[in-house]
Tab-separated table of C-alpha atoms in Angstrom:
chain	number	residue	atom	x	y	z
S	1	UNK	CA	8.260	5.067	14.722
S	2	UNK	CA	11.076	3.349	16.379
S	3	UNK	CA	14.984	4.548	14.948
S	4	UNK	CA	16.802	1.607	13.695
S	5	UNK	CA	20.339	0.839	14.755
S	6	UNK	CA	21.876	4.212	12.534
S	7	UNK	CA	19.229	6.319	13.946
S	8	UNK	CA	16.826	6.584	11.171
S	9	UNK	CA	13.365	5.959	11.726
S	10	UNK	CA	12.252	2.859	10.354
S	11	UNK	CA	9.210	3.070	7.721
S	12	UNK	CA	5.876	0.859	8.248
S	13	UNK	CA	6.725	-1.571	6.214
S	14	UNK	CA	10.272	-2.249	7.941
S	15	UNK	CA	7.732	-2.516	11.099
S	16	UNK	CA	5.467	-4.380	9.497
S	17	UNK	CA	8.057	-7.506	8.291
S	18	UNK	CA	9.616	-7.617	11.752
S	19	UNK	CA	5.900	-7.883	13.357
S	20	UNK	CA	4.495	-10.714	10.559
S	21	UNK	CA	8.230	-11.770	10.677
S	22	UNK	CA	7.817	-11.826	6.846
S	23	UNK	CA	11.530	-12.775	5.811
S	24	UNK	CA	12.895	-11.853	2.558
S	25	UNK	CA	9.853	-9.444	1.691
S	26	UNK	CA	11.677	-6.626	1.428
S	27	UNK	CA	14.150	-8.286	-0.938
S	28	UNK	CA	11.256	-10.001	-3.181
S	29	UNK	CA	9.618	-6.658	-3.295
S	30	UNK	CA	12.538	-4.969	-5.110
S	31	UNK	CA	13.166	-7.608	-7.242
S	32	UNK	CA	9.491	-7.818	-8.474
S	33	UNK	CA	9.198	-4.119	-8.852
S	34	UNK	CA	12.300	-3.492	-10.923
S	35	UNK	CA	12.233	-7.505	-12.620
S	36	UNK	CA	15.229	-8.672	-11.174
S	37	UNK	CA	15.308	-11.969	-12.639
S	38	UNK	CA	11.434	-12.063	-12.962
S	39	UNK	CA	8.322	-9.864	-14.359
S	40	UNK	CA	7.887	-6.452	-13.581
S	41	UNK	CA	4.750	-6.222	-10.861
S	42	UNK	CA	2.889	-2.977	-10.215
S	43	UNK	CA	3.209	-1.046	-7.159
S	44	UNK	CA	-0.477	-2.226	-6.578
S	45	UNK	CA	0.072	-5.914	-6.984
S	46	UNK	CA	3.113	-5.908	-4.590
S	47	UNK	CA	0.652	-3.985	-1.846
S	48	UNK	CA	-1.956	-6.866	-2.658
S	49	UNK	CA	0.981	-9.305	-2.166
S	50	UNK	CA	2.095	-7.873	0.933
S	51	UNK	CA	-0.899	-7.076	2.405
S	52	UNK	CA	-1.869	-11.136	1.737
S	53	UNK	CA	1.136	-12.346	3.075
S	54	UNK	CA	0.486	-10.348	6.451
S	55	UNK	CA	-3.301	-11.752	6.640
S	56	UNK	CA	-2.051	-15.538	6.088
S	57	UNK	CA	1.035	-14.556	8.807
S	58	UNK	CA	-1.921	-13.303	11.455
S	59	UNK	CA	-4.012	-16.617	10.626
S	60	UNK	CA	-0.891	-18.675	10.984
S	61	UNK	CA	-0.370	-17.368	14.636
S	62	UNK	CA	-3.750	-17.964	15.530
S	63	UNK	CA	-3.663	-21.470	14.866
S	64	UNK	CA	-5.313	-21.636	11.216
S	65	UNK	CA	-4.445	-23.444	8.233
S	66	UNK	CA	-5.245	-21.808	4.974
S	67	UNK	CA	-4.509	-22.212	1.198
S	68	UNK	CA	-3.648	-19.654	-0.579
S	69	UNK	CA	-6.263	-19.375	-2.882
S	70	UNK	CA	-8.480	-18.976	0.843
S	71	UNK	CA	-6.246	-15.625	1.409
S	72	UNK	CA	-6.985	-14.346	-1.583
S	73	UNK	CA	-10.972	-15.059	-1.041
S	74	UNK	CA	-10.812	-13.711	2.339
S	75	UNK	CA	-8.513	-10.379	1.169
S	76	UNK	CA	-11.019	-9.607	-1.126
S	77	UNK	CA	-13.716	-10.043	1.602
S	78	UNK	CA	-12.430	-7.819	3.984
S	79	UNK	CA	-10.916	-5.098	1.573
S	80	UNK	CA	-13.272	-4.905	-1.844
S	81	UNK	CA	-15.726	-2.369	-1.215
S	82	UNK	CA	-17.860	-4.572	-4.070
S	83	UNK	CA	-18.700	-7.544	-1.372
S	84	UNK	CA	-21.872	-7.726	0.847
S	85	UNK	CA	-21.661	-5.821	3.827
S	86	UNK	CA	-22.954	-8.724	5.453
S	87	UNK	CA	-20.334	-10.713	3.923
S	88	UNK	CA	-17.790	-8.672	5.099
S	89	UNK	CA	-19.064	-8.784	8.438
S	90	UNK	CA	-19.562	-12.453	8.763
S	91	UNK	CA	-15.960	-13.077	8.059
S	92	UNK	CA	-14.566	-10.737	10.699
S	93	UNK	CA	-16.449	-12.289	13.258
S	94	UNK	CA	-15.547	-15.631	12.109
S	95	UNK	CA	-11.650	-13.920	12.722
S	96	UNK	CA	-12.571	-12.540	15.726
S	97	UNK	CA	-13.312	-16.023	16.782
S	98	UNK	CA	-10.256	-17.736	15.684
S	99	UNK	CA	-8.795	-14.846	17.708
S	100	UNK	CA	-7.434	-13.019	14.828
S	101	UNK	CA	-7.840	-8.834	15.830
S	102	UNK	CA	-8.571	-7.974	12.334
S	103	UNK	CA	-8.648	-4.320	13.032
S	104	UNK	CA	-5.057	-4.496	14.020
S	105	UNK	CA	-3.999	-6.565	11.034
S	106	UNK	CA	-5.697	-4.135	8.575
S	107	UNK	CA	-4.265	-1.307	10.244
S	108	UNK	CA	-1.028	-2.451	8.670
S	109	UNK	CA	-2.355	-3.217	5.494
S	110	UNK	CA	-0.263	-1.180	3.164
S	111	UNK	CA	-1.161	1.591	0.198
S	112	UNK	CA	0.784	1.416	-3.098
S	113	UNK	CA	2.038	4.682	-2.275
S	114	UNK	CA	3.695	3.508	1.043
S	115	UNK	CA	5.643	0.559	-0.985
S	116	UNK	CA	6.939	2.937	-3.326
S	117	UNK	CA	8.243	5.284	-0.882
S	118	UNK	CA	9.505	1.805	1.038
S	119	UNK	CA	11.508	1.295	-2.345
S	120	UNK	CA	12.643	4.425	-3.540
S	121	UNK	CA	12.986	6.076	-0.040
S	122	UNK	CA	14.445	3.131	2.314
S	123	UNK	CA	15.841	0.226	-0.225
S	124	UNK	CA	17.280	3.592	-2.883
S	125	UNK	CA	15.893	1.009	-5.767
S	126	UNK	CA	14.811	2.252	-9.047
S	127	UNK	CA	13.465	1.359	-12.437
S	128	UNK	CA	15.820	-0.052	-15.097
S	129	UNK	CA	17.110	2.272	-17.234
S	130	UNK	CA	15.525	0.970	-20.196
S	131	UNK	CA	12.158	1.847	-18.873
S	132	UNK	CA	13.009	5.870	-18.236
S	133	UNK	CA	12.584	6.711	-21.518
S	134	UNK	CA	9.156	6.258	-21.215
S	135	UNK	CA	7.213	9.512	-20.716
S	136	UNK	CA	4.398	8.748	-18.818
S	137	UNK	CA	5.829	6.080	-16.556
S	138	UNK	CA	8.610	8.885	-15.583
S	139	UNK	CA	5.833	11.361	-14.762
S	140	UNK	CA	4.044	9.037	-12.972
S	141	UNK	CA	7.013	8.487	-10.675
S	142	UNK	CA	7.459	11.807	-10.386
S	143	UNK	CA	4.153	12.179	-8.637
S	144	UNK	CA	4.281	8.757	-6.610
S	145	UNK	CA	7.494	9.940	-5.080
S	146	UNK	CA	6.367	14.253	-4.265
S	147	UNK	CA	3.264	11.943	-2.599
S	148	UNK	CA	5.566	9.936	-1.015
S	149	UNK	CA	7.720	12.882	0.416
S	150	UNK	CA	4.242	14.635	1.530
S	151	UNK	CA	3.130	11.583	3.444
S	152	UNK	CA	6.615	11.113	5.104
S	153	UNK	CA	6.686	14.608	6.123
S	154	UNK	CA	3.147	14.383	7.465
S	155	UNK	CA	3.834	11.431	9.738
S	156	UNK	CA	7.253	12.711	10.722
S	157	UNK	CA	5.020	16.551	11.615
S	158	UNK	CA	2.262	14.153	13.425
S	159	UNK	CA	4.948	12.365	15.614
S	160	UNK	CA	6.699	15.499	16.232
S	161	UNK	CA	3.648	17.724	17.734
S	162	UNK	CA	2.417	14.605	19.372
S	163	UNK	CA	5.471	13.967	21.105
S	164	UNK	CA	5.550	17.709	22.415
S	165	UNK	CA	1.774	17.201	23.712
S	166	UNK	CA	0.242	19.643	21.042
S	167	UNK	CA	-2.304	17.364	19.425
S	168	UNK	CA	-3.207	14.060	20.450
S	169	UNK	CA	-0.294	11.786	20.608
S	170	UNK	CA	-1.784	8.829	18.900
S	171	UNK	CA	-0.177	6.382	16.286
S	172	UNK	CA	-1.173	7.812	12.867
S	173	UNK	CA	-1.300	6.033	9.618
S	174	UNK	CA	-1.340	8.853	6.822
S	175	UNK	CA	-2.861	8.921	3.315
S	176	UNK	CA	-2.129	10.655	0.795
S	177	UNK	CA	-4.140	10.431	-2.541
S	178	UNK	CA	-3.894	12.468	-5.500
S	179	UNK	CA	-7.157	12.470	-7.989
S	180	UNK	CA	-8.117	13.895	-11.073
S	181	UNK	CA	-11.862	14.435	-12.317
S	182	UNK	CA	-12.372	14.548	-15.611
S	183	UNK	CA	-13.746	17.680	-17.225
S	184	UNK	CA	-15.817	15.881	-19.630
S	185	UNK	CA	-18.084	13.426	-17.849
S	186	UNK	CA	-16.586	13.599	-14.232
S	187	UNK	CA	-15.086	10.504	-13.538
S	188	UNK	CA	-12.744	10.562	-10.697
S	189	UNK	CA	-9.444	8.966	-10.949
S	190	UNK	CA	-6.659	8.081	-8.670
S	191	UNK	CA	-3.795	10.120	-10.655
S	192	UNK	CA	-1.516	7.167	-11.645
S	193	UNK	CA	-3.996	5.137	-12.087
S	194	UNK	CA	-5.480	7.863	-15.127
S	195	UNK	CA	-1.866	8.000	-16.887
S	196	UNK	CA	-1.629	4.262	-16.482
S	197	UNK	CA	-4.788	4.226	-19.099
S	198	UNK	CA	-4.070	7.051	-21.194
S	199	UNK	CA	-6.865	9.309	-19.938
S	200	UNK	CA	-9.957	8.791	-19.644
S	201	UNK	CA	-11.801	7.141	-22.197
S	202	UNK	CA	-15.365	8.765	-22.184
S	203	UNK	CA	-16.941	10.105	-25.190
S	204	UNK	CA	-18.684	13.059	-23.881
S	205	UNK	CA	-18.429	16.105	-25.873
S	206	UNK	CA	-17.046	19.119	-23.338
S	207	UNK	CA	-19.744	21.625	-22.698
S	208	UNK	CA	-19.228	24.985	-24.084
């Protein structure tokens, strides 16, 4: 990671605007996460949003013209594990064509969890106080930002020992996902994304 002008290291997404040269995102982001002056969007719509607006920058650069309802198409192409293989595959060559290294671009996709720890970590923004009182949506937090800490202490531990030539010194993009299985009928769940729903929602009686 490369230090910014105080000499902190500067987070993916900072990396990430300057390379799309995606003005103002970081700004928009924070407002659309706490609802400055607009409606409150999920950590996973602003990833979807961000990750778009870096696919339509790459395009742009190669010399395409696309609406945005074509981004959205093509996101879901390359990123929805639902489509054709095939599909999928058609499209990237069709990229690779236009000159578009799609393997770079979707290496800096971004995760939910990286925009929150963008937010909370890097921007010091924070939910309204109005919206604190609310149980689940504070414990929820409380997990997106211990994952957030784990994943920034990861990459900072990667960086480190590959600086010093004790693993491979490569550049790293770290995931960390928390998941819950339910004891019931054994439906896995991305953590948040269980509280977000209330549980899960099977029927099965437990076995005794």
């Amino acid at each position: 990671m490369t230090d910014d002008s105080t000499g902190r290291r500067r987070s993916k997404v900072e990396r990430v605007i300057d390379t799309y040269e995606l003005e103002g995102m970081g700004d928009r982001l924070e407002a659309e996460w706490i609802g400055d002056g607009v409606e409150r969007t999920s950590l996973r719509d602003l990833a979807t949003e961000f990750n778009q607006a870096v696919l339509r920058s790459a395009l742009r650069e190669a010399g395409a013209s696309v609406l945005d309802s074509d981004i959205e198409a093509l996101y879901r192409t390359l990123t929805d594990d639902d489509v054709p293989r095939s599909e999928t595959v058609r499209k990237r060559r069709e990229l690779e064509r236009s000159g578009v290294d799609i393997d770079d671009v979707r290496s800096d996709f971004l995760t939910h969890q990286t925009v929150y720890t963008y937010l909370t970590n890097v921007r010091d923004a924070s939910l309204p106080e109005e919206d604190s009182d609310d149980r689940v949506e504070r414990k929820k937090e409380t997990i997106q930002r211990l994952t957030g800490r784990t994943q920034v202490v990861t990459e900072s531990t990667l960086e480190e020992l590959g600086n010093a030539g004790e693993i491979a010194n490569r550049n790293y993009d770290v995931f960390v996902d928390v998941r819950a299985i339910c004891g019931n009928c054994g439906t896995d769940y991305p953590v948040t994304e269980l509280l977000e729903q209330g549980g899960c929602d099977c029927d099965v009686t437990p076995v005794e």
